């Protein structure tokens, strides 16, 4: 139908608009099956939507039964009667023209795109679970009149659309007889082995296909993915049930659950860490609330006493939940290998990311299908996803500057630890080889690695200590490792508190491994990498919060080398397409700001300028600085800061010139105030040298506290992974669930 014909039809059959000349019509559909138009009165802004179903598919022009339109209209009416606020209202259906005139839901946004963007809707898990619980069971034989249900089943016979699902969901991903699957280059062998030749998996899929074809449990939407659900802060609207028929209820539930996995894996692979936690919470809550509400719905809607048999009830609900997990697995796999992919998958352009994503999704899908009867909660699904991530060694140093790649920070391999020598970078790229844990201690003390680098170095050094002691008797070996743990954690006194968190965990891992006659070396290395991932991931959340405070095209002043926050800020800025300039205070005597911070920002394409430490007042007085930011070696519970010496004077200058000072990092629980933080006094000779060359006359003395203490009243805010806190409110950081950072 042409636009003019649709406009005429609406005015002839519906008293909705008053003046045809005021009504504008535009096509808004982007699907490959139907035509969707929006009609808007330009003066009153009243609007509605018309959906037209042709007898040919838009994409392939192959025939498709137009009865799907009638089925869709009726399904919308039935579902809306059960969940009035959650389903688009049908104003009029015309069978002869296959036209549905319905509510315009443009005030709601497509859930798939909103999840990808990281939009948060506090009630979303409640609404999704409410919709599933309220609209599925009432159409089953447990609730509905038997005769009415059987008559409805006849109306909702939907062979063409069911045939599409039977092929795309249950057959072609495992038996590619039509040659329509689209595989990411490099995954072909994995798919062949794990899908095309996996007979035990195929047997389970065939069981589910048989259930889909023959188990007329209740009226289902039939294609309930996140593209069919629209959302805003008031709730959800469900549309497009043209695949509706009487089938297994778990199919709809599984489709919703499975589609919530896609944004989570997308954000995991892309390193969008803050969104990962949101995605996890939504997935877990939706699964748990759905399971809980299905049980409540059973007790509410099922009134016939015979069906209240507790053993039957428990088995029915358990099977329904198991079906839901299995169908979720099918949805995940079919979108990954089939020709009907979601934007969550297709938008990933980096070949390595795409391969990692496909492997993850397929493994998750296989597990859900083959272990569905073992699953009872959302937390089990999250554990599965985390285990698969660990197996695939998802690393959060992707897209980071050279200095921040894990192998360039500190790396254990074959009985030695290699550490990039930051004292001479970027003039030279040279690695210091440590053949004993004491060599690592020397490297830390001698500033081969600084900032957060030693956190990695002490973990890798514990693996080296385990290697060094491999031929010792168990009792002697444990004493050796205990000595190593103490010495490594106290390599530098000011940061001993943080080092100790890493080394003590490594010691525990080693003791447990030795007790069970296992090699502790790879276990400690694995834990150190996991610790790296945690820190990078957490600091990415800090970066996501910090980027919001930086004005577009503004200028930030940095102090020393903030390690992971530098990388996290770079990643966040690139993702948000935000531009800013960087002034790096050089940070004598080792010039970390000039060599390390400046290198990272310049390498990543930022306008970067180095100033000497005594220029700060000058550039601030000239309005050249919008904000000052630094990391911290300690953040006390009262909001005070211990950081590289020189931070205190920059904070004082910032206060004088009314420039905000934002500290980034995770507060140290148990460190109440600055009195509890010892300051490392380094060799005064280091002050008299620049990059190894002495520049002072014999007899001149030096003074070198490595850190200074900045009181809380000079700090505008502490930028953490959870939120941005004024110093006096920082204690509330610990009111929320704590995560293991180190």
XYZ file of C-alpha atoms in Angstrom:
742
model
C 0.000 0.000 0.000
C 1.103 3.532 -0.723
C 1.342 6.182 1.982
C -1.642 8.049 0.566
C -3.788 4.897 0.704
C -2.831 4.300 4.325
C -3.672 7.890 5.228
C -7.051 7.613 3.518
C -7.769 4.323 5.268
C -7.075 5.779 8.730
C -9.397 8.776 8.148
C -12.166 6.591 6.729
C -12.105 4.005 9.518
C -10.887 5.715 12.662
C -11.971 8.912 14.385
C -8.497 9.773 15.600
C -7.293 12.801 13.608
C -9.422 15.837 12.693
C -7.644 17.412 9.723
C -5.950 15.271 7.077
C -3.860 18.203 5.850
C -2.186 18.422 9.239
C -1.142 14.755 9.322
C 2.351 13.778 8.250
C 3.177 10.130 7.446
C 6.664 8.593 7.416
C 8.039 5.070 7.245
C 9.789 4.072 10.488
C 10.232 0.314 10.129
C 13.646 -1.216 9.517
C 12.679 -4.892 9.544
C 12.852 -7.295 6.613
C 9.261 -8.549 6.821
C 6.725 -5.719 7.198
C 6.170 -2.025 6.484
C 5.650 0.290 9.467
C 4.476 3.919 9.259
C 4.014 6.678 11.817
C 1.255 9.264 11.389
C 1.565 12.547 13.315
C -0.731 15.559 13.538
C 1.668 18.500 13.169
C -0.465 20.782 15.355
C -1.838 18.530 18.107
C 1.131 16.083 18.001
C -1.318 13.197 18.299
C 0.148 10.140 16.627
C -0.396 6.487 15.814
C 1.373 3.681 13.959
C 0.201 1.567 11.031
C 1.794 -1.804 10.318
C 1.207 -3.308 6.874
C 2.014 -6.950 6.082
C 2.615 -7.710 2.424
C 2.419 -11.216 0.944
C 6.121 -11.006 0.010
C 9.102 -10.627 2.330
C 10.774 -7.239 1.904
C 14.278 -8.681 1.799
C 13.997 -11.810 -0.362
C 10.586 -11.245 -1.963
C 9.630 -14.818 -1.128
C 5.959 -15.445 -0.272
C 4.858 -15.315 3.358
C 1.358 -15.964 4.730
C -0.392 -12.637 5.450
C -2.347 -14.322 8.255
C 0.614 -13.439 10.422
C -0.874 -9.951 10.646
C -4.168 -11.238 12.033
C -2.276 -13.429 14.498
C -0.178 -10.477 15.606
C -3.187 -8.212 16.182
C -5.004 -10.860 18.220
C -1.891 -11.719 20.240
C -1.384 -8.061 21.096
C -4.976 -7.806 22.336
C -4.662 -10.948 24.467
C -1.316 -9.981 25.962
C -2.496 -6.424 26.611
C -5.519 -7.729 28.519
C -3.099 -9.588 30.815
C -0.488 -6.801 31.117
C -2.278 -3.561 30.102
C 0.574 -1.113 30.582
C 3.211 -3.308 28.945
C 1.764 -4.003 25.486
C 1.033 -1.602 22.652
C -2.708 -1.036 22.186
C -4.383 -2.073 18.914
C -6.892 0.561 17.742
C -8.056 -1.230 14.607
C -7.285 -4.337 12.556
C -8.289 -4.732 8.919
C -8.019 -8.333 7.765
C -8.551 -7.649 4.054
C -5.634 -5.225 3.919
C -3.490 -6.892 6.636
C -3.306 -3.571 8.459
C -2.831 -3.021 12.169
C -3.508 0.493 13.460
C -1.963 0.793 16.874
C -0.576 2.959 19.652
C 2.514 4.984 18.851
C 5.173 3.979 21.374
C 7.873 6.390 20.185
C 8.120 7.758 23.724
C 9.784 4.421 24.456
C 13.203 3.419 23.102
C 14.372 0.145 21.584
C 15.736 -1.917 24.461
C 18.550 -3.484 22.431
C 20.074 -0.114 21.557
C 19.512 1.306 25.033
C 21.360 -1.586 26.662
C 24.260 -1.188 24.251
C 24.453 2.520 25.119
C 24.469 1.678 28.813
C 21.205 3.390 29.695
C 19.950 2.392 33.139
C 16.288 1.716 33.928
C 15.914 0.827 37.614
C 12.628 -1.067 37.108
C 13.626 -2.984 33.995
C 14.220 -6.381 35.631
C 10.916 -5.998 37.504
C 9.032 -5.100 34.327
C 10.506 -7.875 32.184
C 9.842 -10.509 34.827
C 6.330 -9.137 35.463
C 5.486 -9.350 31.770
C 6.674 -12.949 31.484
C 4.923 -14.080 34.657
C 1.654 -12.299 33.898
C 1.241 -13.222 30.221
C 2.362 -16.852 29.907
C 0.758 -19.140 32.488
C -2.810 -17.778 32.059
C -2.950 -19.202 28.504
C -1.976 -22.723 29.616
C -4.305 -25.648 30.394
C -3.562 -25.087 34.067
C -5.547 -21.846 33.962
C -7.473 -21.437 30.699
C -10.762 -23.170 29.863
C -9.801 -26.353 27.973
C -12.264 -25.899 25.138
C -11.448 -22.199 24.699
C -7.759 -22.985 24.686
C -8.106 -25.638 21.986
C -10.164 -23.292 19.836
C -7.521 -20.585 20.327
C -4.809 -23.050 19.347
C -6.582 -23.538 16.036
C -6.669 -19.798 15.407
C -2.973 -19.384 16.249
C -1.653 -22.084 13.928
C 1.214 -20.174 12.343
C 3.065 -22.551 9.960
C 5.133 -20.049 7.943
C 6.564 -18.205 10.918
C 7.081 -21.392 12.946
C 8.911 -22.846 9.955
C 11.328 -19.909 10.049
C 12.069 -20.521 13.732
C 12.391 -24.287 13.254
C 15.090 -23.674 10.660
C 16.952 -20.645 12.037
C 16.859 -21.596 15.722
C 16.719 -25.382 15.905
C 18.335 -26.695 12.723
C 20.745 -24.585 10.691
C 23.161 -23.614 13.508
C 23.829 -27.346 13.990
C 23.018 -28.774 10.550
C 23.788 -26.130 7.927
C 21.808 -27.779 5.142
C 20.818 -24.476 3.500
C 24.307 -22.971 3.652
C 22.997 -19.745 5.204
C 25.153 -19.535 8.325
C 27.536 -16.579 8.487
C 30.710 -17.408 10.420
C 33.414 -15.052 11.593
C 36.680 -15.872 9.805
C 38.808 -18.042 12.066
C 35.957 -19.729 13.914
C 35.008 -22.267 11.229
C 36.867 -25.202 12.796
C 35.509 -24.413 16.252
C 31.941 -24.356 14.880
C 32.468 -27.579 12.927
C 33.739 -29.442 15.973
C 31.425 -27.976 18.608
C 28.180 -27.532 16.642
C 28.145 -29.422 13.334
C 29.784 -32.593 14.711
C 28.615 -32.450 18.324
C 26.039 -35.265 18.293
C 25.288 -35.087 22.022
C 24.497 -31.371 21.725
C 22.437 -32.001 18.592
C 20.425 -34.648 20.425
C 19.501 -32.099 23.089
C 18.663 -29.499 20.426
C 16.442 -32.036 18.655
C 14.652 -32.694 21.957
C 13.995 -28.973 22.252
C 12.910 -28.759 18.611
C 10.447 -31.568 19.184
C 9.121 -29.690 22.204
C 8.794 -26.493 20.172
C 6.834 -28.340 17.462
C 4.605 -30.483 19.657
C 4.232 -28.976 23.139
C 1.315 -26.526 22.929
C 1.783 -25.322 26.481
C 0.509 -21.769 26.083
C 0.328 -18.696 23.864
C 3.826 -17.352 23.310
C 5.103 -14.236 21.555
C 7.473 -16.423 19.545
C 10.151 -13.779 18.861
C 10.565 -11.935 22.160
C 14.029 -10.437 21.724
C 15.187 -7.039 22.988
C 14.348 -5.475 19.616
C 10.666 -6.263 20.279
C 10.730 -4.590 23.688
C 10.758 -0.821 24.102
C 11.609 0.940 27.348
C 11.631 4.214 29.219
C 11.664 5.169 32.884
C 7.913 4.538 33.154
C 8.073 0.923 31.979
C 8.165 -1.289 28.890
C 6.084 -1.802 25.757
C 6.102 -5.113 23.891
C 5.325 -5.260 20.158
C 5.658 -7.539 17.096
C 4.176 -10.906 18.181
C 3.624 -12.059 14.563
C 5.452 -15.312 15.409
C 2.842 -16.029 18.098
C 1.492 -19.566 18.462
C 0.788 -22.117 21.170
C 4.167 -23.513 22.141
C 6.487 -24.058 25.136
C 6.339 -21.120 27.548
C 10.064 -21.312 28.220
C 10.752 -20.233 24.638
C 9.671 -16.641 25.347
C 11.483 -16.577 28.683
C 14.664 -17.974 27.160
C 14.567 -15.434 24.347
C 14.514 -12.578 26.856
C 17.276 -14.088 29.016
C 19.443 -14.947 26.017
C 19.193 -11.473 24.540
C 20.366 -9.934 27.816
C 23.616 -11.875 27.436
C 24.549 -10.100 24.180
C 25.203 -6.578 25.542
C 27.051 -8.086 28.512
C 29.455 -10.042 26.285
C 29.778 -7.074 23.926
C 30.841 -4.831 26.796
C 33.112 -7.531 28.253
C 35.011 -7.952 25.010
C 35.196 -4.215 24.278
C 36.410 -3.496 27.821
C 33.494 -1.186 28.685
C 33.837 -2.176 32.315
C 31.288 0.092 33.969
C 28.563 -1.222 31.696
C 29.587 -4.818 32.405
C 28.473 -4.513 36.031
C 25.154 -2.955 34.966
C 24.606 -5.758 32.445
C 25.433 -8.441 35.006
C 23.012 -7.013 37.542
C 20.215 -6.776 34.962
C 20.740 -10.343 33.728
C 20.941 -11.818 37.213
C 17.945 -9.855 38.526
C 15.778 -10.628 35.503
C 16.448 -14.368 35.743
C 15.952 -14.514 39.496
C 12.837 -12.365 39.509
C 11.296 -14.315 36.623
C 11.808 -17.619 38.428
C 10.392 -16.156 41.638
C 7.369 -14.593 39.935
C 6.532 -17.701 37.916
C 6.048 -19.523 41.207
C 3.883 -16.673 42.519
C 1.885 -16.648 39.262
C 1.285 -20.395 39.541
C -0.247 -19.931 42.990
C -2.274 -16.928 41.833
C -3.663 -18.160 38.519
C -3.946 -21.931 39.043
C -7.158 -22.477 41.006
C -8.242 -26.025 40.115
C -7.343 -28.039 43.263
C -6.070 -31.030 41.283
C -3.307 -28.913 39.731
C -2.192 -27.707 43.154
C -0.516 -31.045 43.853
C 2.808 -29.847 45.369
C 4.939 -32.513 43.687
C 3.449 -31.734 40.268
C 3.740 -27.985 40.860
C 7.419 -28.239 41.758
C 8.169 -30.451 38.737
C 6.197 -28.217 36.361
C 8.013 -25.060 37.463
C 11.406 -26.780 37.503
C 10.898 -28.022 33.939
C 9.733 -24.561 32.852
C 12.878 -22.944 34.275
C 15.089 -25.617 32.685
C 13.362 -25.051 29.321
C 14.003 -21.321 29.681
C 17.741 -21.762 30.222
C 17.974 -24.186 27.290
C 16.015 -21.934 24.919
C 18.261 -19.033 26.008
C 21.229 -21.095 24.860
C 19.581 -21.750 21.494
C 18.905 -18.039 21.002
C 22.522 -17.164 21.824
C 23.966 -19.677 19.365
C 21.581 -18.946 16.507
C 22.342 -15.227 16.644
C 26.085 -15.932 16.729
C 26.415 -18.335 13.794
C 23.196 -17.797 11.848
C 22.348 -15.140 9.290
C 20.085 -13.152 11.633
C 22.602 -11.499 13.941
C 21.941 -8.752 16.463
C 23.641 -5.372 16.425
C 25.404 -6.375 19.668
C 27.384 -8.881 17.599
C 27.586 -7.326 14.145
C 28.873 -3.961 15.432
C 32.101 -5.562 16.717
C 34.564 -4.874 13.891
C 37.909 -5.790 15.452
C 38.672 -9.374 14.262
C 40.206 -10.451 17.582
C 37.302 -9.043 19.584
C 34.782 -10.664 17.272
C 36.459 -14.074 17.533
C 36.624 -13.776 21.324
C 32.963 -12.775 21.433
C 31.833 -15.637 19.182
C 33.781 -18.209 21.187
C 32.313 -16.901 24.428
C 28.738 -16.851 23.142
C 28.888 -20.318 21.607
C 30.393 -21.836 24.756
C 27.805 -20.107 26.931
C 25.007 -21.298 24.640
C 26.239 -24.905 24.634
C 26.447 -24.960 28.417
C 22.950 -23.537 28.860
C 21.501 -26.125 26.469
C 23.292 -29.154 27.878
C 23.118 -28.231 31.583
C 19.728 -26.540 31.766
C 18.378 -28.870 34.476
C 21.306 -27.996 36.757
C 20.633 -24.256 36.628
C 18.405 -22.522 39.147
C 19.521 -18.883 39.359
C 21.003 -15.915 37.580
C 24.181 -16.069 39.670
C 24.996 -19.461 38.120
C 24.804 -17.916 34.655
C 27.123 -15.085 35.709
C 29.585 -17.616 37.156
C 29.481 -19.470 33.844
C 30.188 -16.280 31.876
C 33.060 -15.337 34.186
C 34.565 -18.825 33.895
C 34.372 -18.646 30.106
C 36.014 -15.207 30.174
C 38.842 -16.601 32.290
C 39.292 -19.507 29.864
C 39.472 -17.130 26.919
C 41.855 -14.934 28.926
C 39.910 -11.750 28.302
C 42.405 -9.007 29.049
C 41.626 -5.397 29.871
C 44.892 -3.992 28.516
C 43.507 -3.954 24.986
C 43.641 -0.458 23.447
C 45.994 0.662 26.214
C 49.295 2.467 25.489
C 52.540 0.443 25.211
C 53.517 1.114 28.821
C 50.323 -0.482 30.113
C 50.347 -3.757 28.203
C 50.632 -6.526 30.776
C 53.856 -7.975 29.346
C 55.425 -4.508 29.515
C 54.538 -3.886 33.151
C 55.974 -7.068 34.697
C 55.770 -10.607 33.362
C 56.802 -14.038 34.675
C 57.931 -16.683 32.230
C 60.325 -19.642 32.425
C 61.918 -18.848 35.770
C 62.376 -15.094 35.383
C 60.428 -11.836 35.648
C 60.924 -9.173 32.970
C 60.140 -5.551 33.816
C 60.181 -2.632 31.399
C 62.771 -0.157 32.666
C 60.730 2.985 33.172
C 63.779 4.967 34.254
C 64.941 5.260 30.637
C 61.695 4.940 28.662
C 60.948 6.334 26.049
C 64.587 7.084 25.183
C 65.212 3.341 25.257
C 62.902 0.330 25.375
C 64.804 -2.035 27.640
C 63.685 -4.781 30.001
C 65.319 -5.645 33.306
C 65.579 -9.428 33.764
C 64.978 -10.598 37.340
C 66.145 -14.146 38.125
C 65.175 -14.059 41.798
C 62.476 -12.405 43.839
C 65.174 -10.270 45.489
C 66.042 -8.942 42.026
C 62.408 -7.783 41.762
C 62.685 -6.056 45.142
C 65.800 -4.249 43.905
C 63.965 -3.243 40.703
C 61.100 -1.776 42.732
C 63.430 0.048 45.134
C 65.534 1.369 42.269
C 62.495 2.735 40.433
C 62.710 0.379 37.454
C 58.936 0.288 37.882
C 56.791 2.811 39.747
C 53.182 3.897 40.193
C 50.975 0.767 40.023
C 53.672 -1.253 38.237
C 54.971 -2.775 41.490
C 51.514 -4.245 42.213
C 52.059 -6.501 39.228
C 55.753 -6.977 39.910
C 55.256 -8.316 43.455
C 52.654 -10.822 42.240
C 54.910 -12.078 39.458
C 57.814 -12.128 41.937
C 55.848 -14.469 44.196
C 55.538 -16.828 41.218
C 59.308 -16.503 40.748
C 59.868 -17.293 44.436
C 57.713 -20.402 44.039
C 59.886 -21.388 41.068
C 63.109 -20.714 42.997
C 61.945 -22.986 45.828
C 60.695 -25.813 43.604
C 63.262 -28.349 44.815
C 62.954 -27.575 48.534
C 61.153 -29.792 51.029
C 57.619 -28.535 51.674
C 58.259 -27.087 55.130
C 61.396 -25.241 54.035
C 59.677 -24.105 50.844
C 56.800 -22.544 52.761
C 59.243 -20.671 55.054
C 61.062 -19.418 51.971
C 57.792 -18.180 50.477
C 56.759 -16.520 53.749
C 60.083 -14.632 53.801
C 59.588 -13.642 50.163
C 56.056 -12.445 50.865
C 57.171 -10.186 53.712
C 60.155 -8.776 51.824
C 58.160 -8.082 48.657
C 55.253 -6.464 50.482
C 57.691 -4.114 52.258
C 59.757 -3.233 49.188
C 58.599 0.361 49.636
C 57.097 1.371 53.003
C 54.430 3.876 51.914
C 52.692 1.337 49.671
C 53.307 -1.772 51.805
C 49.606 -1.882 52.673
C 48.653 -2.342 49.009
C 51.523 -4.646 48.048
C 50.611 -6.877 50.973
C 47.121 -7.523 49.650
C 48.640 -9.086 46.519
C 51.532 -10.972 48.098
C 49.457 -12.427 50.951
C 46.957 -13.857 48.496
C 49.792 -15.328 46.412
C 51.241 -16.925 49.562
C 47.898 -18.510 50.402
C 47.594 -19.876 46.848
C 51.104 -21.312 47.096
C 50.445 -22.979 50.458
C 47.205 -24.545 49.210
C 48.928 -25.794 46.048
C 51.850 -27.299 47.971
C 49.446 -28.977 50.395
C 47.694 -30.682 47.453
C 50.945 -31.491 45.624
C 50.276 -28.968 42.839
C 52.675 -26.566 41.137
C 51.959 -23.103 42.611
C 53.795 -21.166 39.889
C 51.092 -21.109 37.170
C 48.401 -20.601 39.800
C 50.132 -17.491 41.165
C 50.718 -16.141 37.643
C 47.046 -16.720 36.821
C 45.995 -14.919 40.009
C 48.312 -11.999 39.249
C 46.805 -11.604 35.790
C 43.328 -11.813 37.328
C 44.412 -9.074 39.755
C 45.615 -6.992 36.802
C 42.270 -7.490 35.102
C 40.422 -6.430 38.256
C 42.473 -3.266 38.601
C 42.254 -2.312 34.949
C 38.550 -3.041 34.927
C 37.922 -1.081 38.117
C 40.046 1.846 36.980
C 38.123 1.904 33.724
C 35.050 2.663 35.837
C 37.046 5.435 37.497
C 37.982 6.722 34.043
C 34.335 6.650 32.990
C 33.515 8.887 35.963
C 36.515 11.204 35.490
C 35.807 11.839 31.803
C 32.484 13.416 32.785
C 34.323 16.096 34.777
C 36.630 17.185 31.962
C 35.209 19.994 29.790
C 35.185 19.483 26.020
C 38.440 20.886 24.590
C 39.540 21.729 28.127
C 43.009 21.261 29.619
C 43.969 18.978 32.485
C 47.150 19.190 34.566
C 48.648 15.872 35.732
C 51.242 14.956 38.333
C 53.628 11.980 38.161
C 52.364 8.869 36.353
C 48.899 7.641 37.253
C 49.397 4.248 35.533
C 46.023 2.574 35.032
C 43.939 5.729 35.380
C 45.943 7.277 32.538
C 45.083 4.311 30.311
C 41.491 4.209 31.530
C 41.011 7.928 30.866
C 42.412 7.512 27.354
C 40.043 4.618 26.626
C 37.052 6.519 28.044
C 37.896 9.680 26.074
C 38.203 7.780 22.805
C 34.955 5.953 23.404
C 33.118 9.187 24.258
C 34.933 11.034 21.418
C 35.867 13.748 23.912
C 38.860 15.952 23.167
C 41.042 17.672 25.736
C 44.615 18.871 26.168
C 47.102 17.552 28.693
C 49.725 19.485 30.647
C 52.162 17.086 32.311
C 54.196 18.373 35.234
C 57.591 16.748 34.628
C 57.847 15.309 38.195
C 61.493 15.446 39.231
C 63.784 13.713 39.893
C 62.682 10.710 37.785
C 60.544 12.729 35.371
C 57.650 10.254 35.311
C 55.288 12.976 34.137
C 57.525 14.047 31.267
C 58.495 10.540 30.140
C 55.646 8.201 31.119
C 52.399 10.177 31.382
C 53.249 12.378 28.407
C 54.264 9.325 26.336
C 50.949 7.569 26.968
C 48.817 10.586 26.051
C 50.912 11.557 23.026
C 50.997 7.952 21.758
C 47.189 7.954 21.970
C 46.819 11.133 19.910
C 46.189 13.761 22.617
C 47.563 17.295 22.492
C 50.277 16.894 25.157
C 52.617 19.493 26.667
C 55.281 19.066 29.365
C 55.939 21.816 31.899
C 58.615 21.910 34.582
C 57.386 21.507 38.134
C 57.967 25.181 38.922
C 55.724 26.433 36.093
C 52.423 25.360 37.646
C 51.546 28.731 39.205
C 52.334 30.508 35.933
C 50.077 28.333 33.746
C 47.294 28.385 36.320
C 47.412 32.170 36.610
C 47.048 32.454 32.824
C 43.886 30.333 32.759
C 45.636 27.473 30.976
C 44.345 24.777 33.367
C 40.713 23.682 33.777
C 41.336 21.002 36.361
C 44.174 19.272 38.174
C 44.009 15.502 38.570
C 46.279 12.885 40.056
C 46.161 9.297 41.155
C 47.144 8.457 44.741
C 49.375 5.974 46.500
C 47.029 6.165 49.482
C 43.556 7.653 49.857
C 42.588 7.783 53.508
C 39.044 7.294 54.735
C 38.780 11.016 55.581
C 39.526 11.984 51.962
C 43.164 12.982 52.378
C 45.790 11.919 49.852
C 49.329 10.597 49.796
C 50.932 10.830 46.365
C 54.215 11.589 44.607
C 55.970 14.528 46.286
C 54.877 17.734 44.605
C 51.188 16.873 44.679
C 50.643 18.940 47.836
C 51.977 22.151 46.285
C 49.890 21.647 43.127
C 46.818 21.128 45.322
C 47.588 24.375 47.189
C 47.967 26.261 43.922
C 44.733 24.771 42.589
C 42.896 25.949 45.698
C 44.353 29.459 45.329
C 43.402 29.732 41.646
C 39.988 28.062 42.218
C 40.846 25.125 39.971
C 39.225 21.831 41.043
C 41.548 19.035 42.146
C 40.129 15.586 41.452
C 41.891 12.566 42.947
C 41.360 9.216 41.262
C 41.509 5.792 42.834
C 40.109 3.394 45.392
C 40.141 4.511 49.048
C 42.160 2.378 51.457
C 39.873 0.818 54.026
C 41.312 0.916 57.510
C 43.636 3.853 56.808
C 41.753 6.495 58.764
C 43.949 9.547 58.242
C 47.354 10.818 57.159
C 48.964 10.013 60.533
C 48.770 6.318 59.678
C 50.780 6.639 56.456
C 54.584 6.386 56.652
C 56.518 8.426 54.104
C 59.406 6.726 52.348
C 62.649 8.716 52.531
C 64.740 7.938 49.474
C 68.457 8.387 48.878
C 69.077 12.170 48.777
C 71.577 11.615 45.977
C 68.641 10.928 43.636
C 67.631 14.585 43.927
C 71.076 15.647 42.820
C 70.830 13.633 39.601
C 68.680 13.658 36.488
C 68.559 10.335 34.675
C 71.739 9.184 36.379
C 73.838 12.314 35.812
C 74.824 14.356 38.813
C 74.317 18.085 38.356
C 75.328 19.470 41.775
C 78.724 20.354 43.203
C 80.434 18.101 45.708
C 79.270 18.875 49.219
C 75.730 19.938 48.194
C 73.149 17.899 50.080
C 69.802 16.570 48.913
C 66.467 15.878 50.609
C 64.013 13.405 49.113
C 60.712 12.322 50.640
C 59.188 10.192 47.863
C 55.633 11.254 48.743
C 53.822 14.125 50.383
C 50.514 14.423 52.209
C 47.635 16.489 50.865
C 44.857 17.224 53.389
C 41.252 16.637 52.410
C 40.303 20.324 52.389
C 42.405 20.816 49.239
C 40.606 18.042 47.364
C 37.443 18.885 45.404
C 36.385 15.250 45.037
C 37.576 11.662 45.015
C 36.701 9.942 41.738
C 36.184 6.210 42.376
C 34.750 3.266 40.508
C 31.424 3.621 42.302
C 30.853 7.364 42.271
C 32.380 10.808 42.750
C 32.652 11.675 46.453
C 33.334 14.871 48.328
C 36.090 14.080 50.854
C 33.754 14.326 53.834
C 31.440 11.739 52.225
C 34.147 9.263 51.249
C 33.397 6.966 54.180
C 30.093 6.096 52.516
C 32.120 4.371 49.765
C 32.428 1.439 52.163
C 28.686 1.340 52.840
C 28.250 -0.310 49.443
C 29.383 -3.809 48.558
C 33.156 -3.915 48.459
C 34.963 -5.563 45.573
C 38.380 -7.142 45.620
C 40.531 -4.531 43.883
C 44.047 -5.861 44.359
